[in-house]
Tab-separated table of C-alpha atoms in Angstrom:
chain	number	residue	atom	x	y	z
A	8	MET	CA	0.000	0.000	0.000
A	9	PRO	CA	1.438	3.399	-0.919
A	10	CYS	CA	2.601	5.616	1.890
A	11	ASP	CA	0.558	8.575	0.728
A	12	THR	CA	-2.694	6.498	1.048
A	13	ILE	CA	-1.858	5.512	4.630
A	14	SER	CA	-1.059	9.066	5.565
A	15	SER	CA	-4.322	10.312	4.006
A	16	LYS	CA	-6.383	7.776	6.021
A	17	GLN	CA	-4.638	8.755	9.230
A	18	SER	CA	-5.299	12.420	8.517
A	19	ILE	CA	-9.032	11.711	7.943
A	20	TYR	CA	-9.346	9.793	11.230
A	21	LYS	CA	-7.514	12.551	13.057
A	22	LEU	CA	-9.775	15.174	11.519
A	23	CYS	CA	-12.906	13.237	12.570
A	24	ARG	CA	-11.652	12.970	16.139
A	25	GLU	CA	-10.917	16.659	16.249
A	26	LEU	CA	-14.358	17.523	14.870
A	27	LYS	CA	-16.053	15.259	17.412
A	28	LYS	CA	-14.009	16.780	20.204
A	29	GLU	CA	-14.924	20.272	19.054
A	30	GLU	CA	-18.594	19.295	18.826
A	31	HIS	CA	-18.588	18.310	22.508
A	32	SER	CA	-16.666	21.344	23.625
A	33	LEU	CA	-17.823	23.490	26.504
A	34	PHE	CA	-18.797	26.368	24.240
A	35	ASN	CA	-21.029	24.203	22.019
A	36	CYS	CA	-22.699	22.562	25.011
A	37	LEU	CA	-23.516	25.918	26.605
A	38	SER	CA	-24.739	27.309	23.283
A	39	SER	CA	-27.059	24.326	22.883
A	40	ILE	CA	-28.464	24.844	26.376
A	41	VAL	CA	-29.096	28.544	25.661
A	42	GLU	CA	-30.974	27.783	22.433
A	43	ASP	CA	-33.056	25.012	24.013
A	44	ALA	CA	-33.877	27.211	27.023
A	45	ALA	CA	-35.099	29.919	24.631
A	46	PHE	CA	-37.325	27.325	22.927
A	47	VAL	CA	-38.770	26.280	26.313
A	48	SER	CA	-39.493	29.932	27.115
A	49	GLU	CA	-41.399	30.316	23.824
A	50	ILE	CA	-43.494	27.223	24.558
A	51	ARG	CA	-44.184	28.513	28.054
A	52	LEU	CA	-45.492	31.807	26.647
A	53	LEU	CA	-47.817	29.929	24.288
A	54	TYR	CA	-49.219	27.867	27.195
A	55	SER	CA	-49.029	30.452	29.950
A	56	ASP	CA	-51.987	28.937	31.838
A	57	LEU	CA	-50.207	25.608	32.364
A	58	PRO	CA	-47.641	25.107	35.142
A	59	LEU	CA	-44.119	24.098	34.128
A	60	PHE	CA	-42.122	21.448	35.993
A	61	ALA	CA	-38.433	20.703	35.511
A	62	ASN	CA	-37.573	17.032	35.745
A	63	LEU	CA	-34.567	16.534	37.969
A	64	ARG	CA	-31.860	16.941	37.156
A	65	CYS	CA	-31.398	17.752	33.460
A	66	GLY	CA	-34.623	19.727	33.189
A	67	LEU	CA	-33.319	22.507	35.431
A	68	TRP	CA	-30.721	23.431	32.789
A	69	TYR	CA	-33.499	24.427	30.390
A	70	ALA	CA	-36.100	25.859	32.812
A	71	PRO	CA	-34.350	28.234	35.232
A	72	ARG	CA	-37.606	29.497	36.832
A	73	PRO	CA	-40.055	26.575	36.818
A	74	THR	CA	-43.284	26.321	38.773
A	75	GLY	CA	-41.808	23.335	40.557
A	76	THR	CA	-39.642	20.276	40.127
A	77	CYS	CA	-40.460	16.604	39.648
A	78	TYR	CA	-38.452	13.399	39.626
A	79	PHE	CA	-39.337	10.841	36.961
A	80	LYS	CA	-36.400	8.474	36.796
A	81	SER	CA	-35.560	7.102	33.366
A	82	THR	CA	-34.543	3.684	34.722
A	83	ASP	CA	-38.164	3.053	35.766
A	84	GLY	CA	-38.985	2.831	32.046
A	85	HIS	CA	-36.021	0.807	30.811
A	86	GLN	CA	-36.524	-2.454	28.961
A	87	HIS	CA	-37.799	-5.271	31.235
A	88	GLN	CA	-37.819	-2.807	34.164
A	89	GLN	CA	-41.076	-0.949	33.498
A	90	THR	CA	-42.655	-0.286	36.865
A	91	PHE	CA	-44.571	2.276	38.903
A	92	SER	CA	-42.325	3.751	41.557
A	93	THR	CA	-43.956	4.089	44.978
A	94	THR	CA	-41.050	6.188	46.275
A	95	ARG	CA	-41.309	8.773	43.476
A	96	LEU	CA	-45.056	9.374	43.361
A	97	ASN	CA	-44.831	13.011	42.161
A	98	TRP	CA	-48.275	13.504	43.664
A	99	HIS	CA	-47.939	17.279	43.644
A	100	VAL	CA	-47.646	17.186	39.857
A	101	ALA	CA	-50.898	15.234	39.564
A	102	GLU	CA	-52.767	17.577	41.925
A	103	ILE	CA	-51.665	20.775	40.159
A	104	ALA	CA	-52.240	19.279	36.695
A	105	ALA	CA	-55.756	18.228	37.723
A	106	ARG	CA	-56.570	21.762	38.912
A	107	LYS	CA	-55.011	23.547	35.925
A	108	GLY	CA	-56.070	21.104	33.221
A	109	GLY	CA	-52.552	19.909	32.416
A	110	CYS	CA	-48.882	20.745	32.857
A	111	ILE	CA	-45.560	21.010	31.007
A	112	ILE	CA	-42.602	18.805	31.998
A	113	VAL	CA	-39.122	19.706	30.742
A	114	ASP	CA	-36.401	17.066	30.428
A	115	ALA	CA	-33.346	16.362	28.264
A	116	THR	CA	-31.463	13.388	26.859
A	117	ARG	CA	-28.399	12.625	24.773
A	118	LYS	CA	-28.130	13.372	21.074
A	119	GLY	CA	-29.717	10.801	18.780
A	120	LYS	CA	-32.791	9.973	20.887
A	121	ARG	CA	-36.177	11.441	20.070
A	122	ALA	CA	-37.244	11.646	23.719
A	123	PRO	CA	-35.867	10.676	27.136
A	124	ASP	CA	-36.940	7.356	28.617
A	125	ALA	CA	-38.647	9.291	31.394
A	126	MET	CA	-40.861	10.975	28.797
A	127	SER	CA	-41.541	7.994	26.541
A	128	LYS	CA	-42.029	5.315	29.214
A	129	THR	CA	-41.897	6.423	32.873
A	130	ILE	CA	-44.413	9.276	32.674
A	131	PRO	CA	-46.983	7.309	30.583
A	132	ILE	CA	-46.840	4.437	33.110
A	133	TRP	CA	-47.228	6.920	35.985
A	134	ALA	CA	-50.210	8.634	34.334
A	135	ALA	CA	-51.925	5.310	33.513
A	136	VAL	CA	-51.622	4.021	37.087
A	137	LEU	CA	-52.921	7.256	38.626
A	138	ASN	CA	-55.832	7.493	36.181
A	139	ARG	CA	-56.854	3.915	36.918
A	140	ALA	CA	-56.634	4.473	40.675
A	141	VAL	CA	-58.763	7.634	40.434
A	142	ALA	CA	-61.318	5.804	38.277
A	143	ARG	CA	-61.629	3.026	40.864
A	144	VAL	CA	-62.103	5.528	43.694
A	145	ARG	CA	-64.782	7.393	41.744
A	146	LEU	CA	-66.574	4.153	40.909
A	147	HIS	CA	-66.504	3.107	44.568
A	148	ASP	CA	-67.860	6.492	45.672
A	149	ALA	CA	-70.613	6.363	43.042
A	150	GLN	CA	-71.675	2.873	44.124
A	151	LYS	CA	-71.645	3.949	47.764
A	152	GLU	CA	-73.807	6.979	46.987
A	153	GLN	CA	-76.190	4.837	44.964
A	154	ARG	CA	-76.574	2.372	47.838
A	155	ARG	CA	-77.178	5.232	50.259
A	156	ARG	CA	-79.920	6.663	48.078
A	157	SER	CA	-81.546	3.269	47.621
A	158	TYR	CA	-81.808	2.826	51.412
A	159	THR	CA	-83.328	6.287	52.000
A	160	THR	CA	-87.119	6.599	51.753
A	161	GLN	CA	-89.168	9.684	50.956
A	162	ASP	CA	-90.217	10.001	54.604
A	163	GLY	CA	-86.636	10.507	55.733
A	164	GLU	CA	-86.165	6.912	56.899
A	165	VAL	CA	-82.823	5.206	56.420
A	166	LEU	CA	-83.059	1.449	55.796
A	167	THR	CA	-79.942	-0.358	56.999
A	168	PRO	CA	-79.530	-3.871	55.484
A	169	VAL	CA	-78.388	-6.760	57.680
A	170	ALA	CA	-75.841	-9.150	56.161
A	171	ASP	CA	-76.904	-12.638	54.965
A	172	THR	CA	-80.568	-12.012	55.809
A	173	GLN	CA	-83.496	-10.310	54.176
A	174	THR	CA	-84.195	-8.190	57.220
A	175	SER	CA	-84.205	-4.400	57.030
A	176	ILE	CA	-84.211	-2.017	59.992
A	177	SER	CA	-85.987	1.311	59.584
A	178	VAL	CA	-84.654	4.156	61.748
A	179	ARG	CA	-86.514	7.450	61.917
A	180	THR	CA	-84.242	10.485	61.672
A	181	ASP	CA	-86.803	13.287	61.743
A	182	GLU	CA	-86.949	13.462	65.566
A	183	PRO	CA	-84.598	15.995	67.247
A	184	ILE	CA	-81.699	14.704	69.308
A	185	SER	CA	-80.484	16.682	72.278
A	186	SER	CA	-76.829	17.713	72.377
A	187	HIS	CA	-76.598	17.268	76.177
A	188	ASN	CA	-74.925	14.261	77.690
A	189	ASN	CA	-78.176	13.293	79.409
A	190	SER	CA	-79.136	9.980	77.871
A	191	ALA	CA	-82.794	10.409	78.875
A	192	ALA	CA	-83.127	13.388	76.540
A	193	VAL	CA	-82.190	11.282	73.498
A	194	PRO	CA	-85.232	9.494	72.074
A	195	ALA	CA	-84.811	5.796	71.422
A	196	PRO	CA	-84.813	4.894	67.706
A	197	GLN	CA	-87.827	3.050	66.361
A	198	PHE	CA	-86.898	-0.245	64.703
A	199	GLN	CA	-89.156	-1.954	62.224
A	200	HIS	CA	-88.196	-5.535	61.347
A	201	LYS	CA	-89.430	-6.850	58.036
A	202	LEU	CA	-88.782	-10.550	57.668
A	203	ASN	CA	-89.339	-12.363	54.373
A	204	LEU	CA	-89.007	-16.127	54.802
A	205	GLU	CA	-91.002	-17.259	51.768
A	206	PRO	CA	-87.952	-18.074	49.593
A	207	GLN	CA	-86.373	-20.163	52.356
A	208	LEU	CA	-89.634	-22.091	52.918
A	209	HIS	CA	-90.076	-22.714	49.206
A	210	GLN	CA	-86.505	-24.012	48.960
A	211	CYS	CA	-87.062	-26.390	51.899
A	212	GLN	CA	-90.232	-27.757	50.278
A	213	GLN	CA	-88.404	-28.435	47.036
A	214	GLN	CA	-85.609	-30.221	48.855
A	215	SER	CA	-88.060	-32.428	50.756
A	216	GLN	CA	-89.923	-33.314	47.561
A	217	GLN	CA	-86.692	-34.219	45.811
A	218	ALA	CA	-85.654	-36.413	48.752
A	219	SER	CA	-88.990	-38.264	48.767
A	220	LEU	CA	-88.816	-38.878	44.998
A	221	ALA	CA	-85.290	-40.226	45.311
A	222	GLN	CA	-86.396	-42.581	48.103
A	223	GLN	CA	-89.310	-43.883	45.995
A	224	GLN	CA	-87.002	-44.561	43.053
A	225	GLN	CA	-84.637	-46.532	45.262
A	226	GLN	CA	-87.490	-48.657	46.570
A	227	GLN	CA	-88.726	-49.399	43.041
A	228	GLN	CA	-85.228	-50.440	41.962
A	229	GLN	CA	-84.986	-52.854	44.894
A	230	LEU	CA	-88.297	-54.486	43.932
């Protein structure tokens, strides 16, 4: 191989290393941060009603005066490690976002990636878990309110069901109750027991009929 070819290849490799080193210089890094921070400021002006949170720790480089900080760790969204962190709940972010109708979260990652892992995986998992938990709580509250309304009559009586029986107790709530500690001043509640034993009796009759038929069949088989 000619010597001039070898020297030209070495010069190209050296030039590439120098360009890469210059690309990661302190001046270029700071210039990139300044430009990205200006972009974040423009987005914040467009959505001035939404609070802005800087994700620790890279987000603080691009949002010097955020509404608050949050901590969504990128490792919680790595491959085969997707999980909901109970130590980094970021509950304040959810509360403020619910009141304001949303929020802006600022984060950064290395060159070549479209979005940080915290943005593409950790935050979606966090939002899905919180939304499902809130939906379950709302469903439970709605069912509880529906049961309460179903046990309240038009006369102001509250029917309290007793477990494993078809007995209901009616308690009148329209009578005043004294606030003194004197127990004689508090009227005793009026209980009304309504027992319905027809289904149990019908079931017992069916069982007895089935037992008698089975006994007759056994006797016929023996004959």
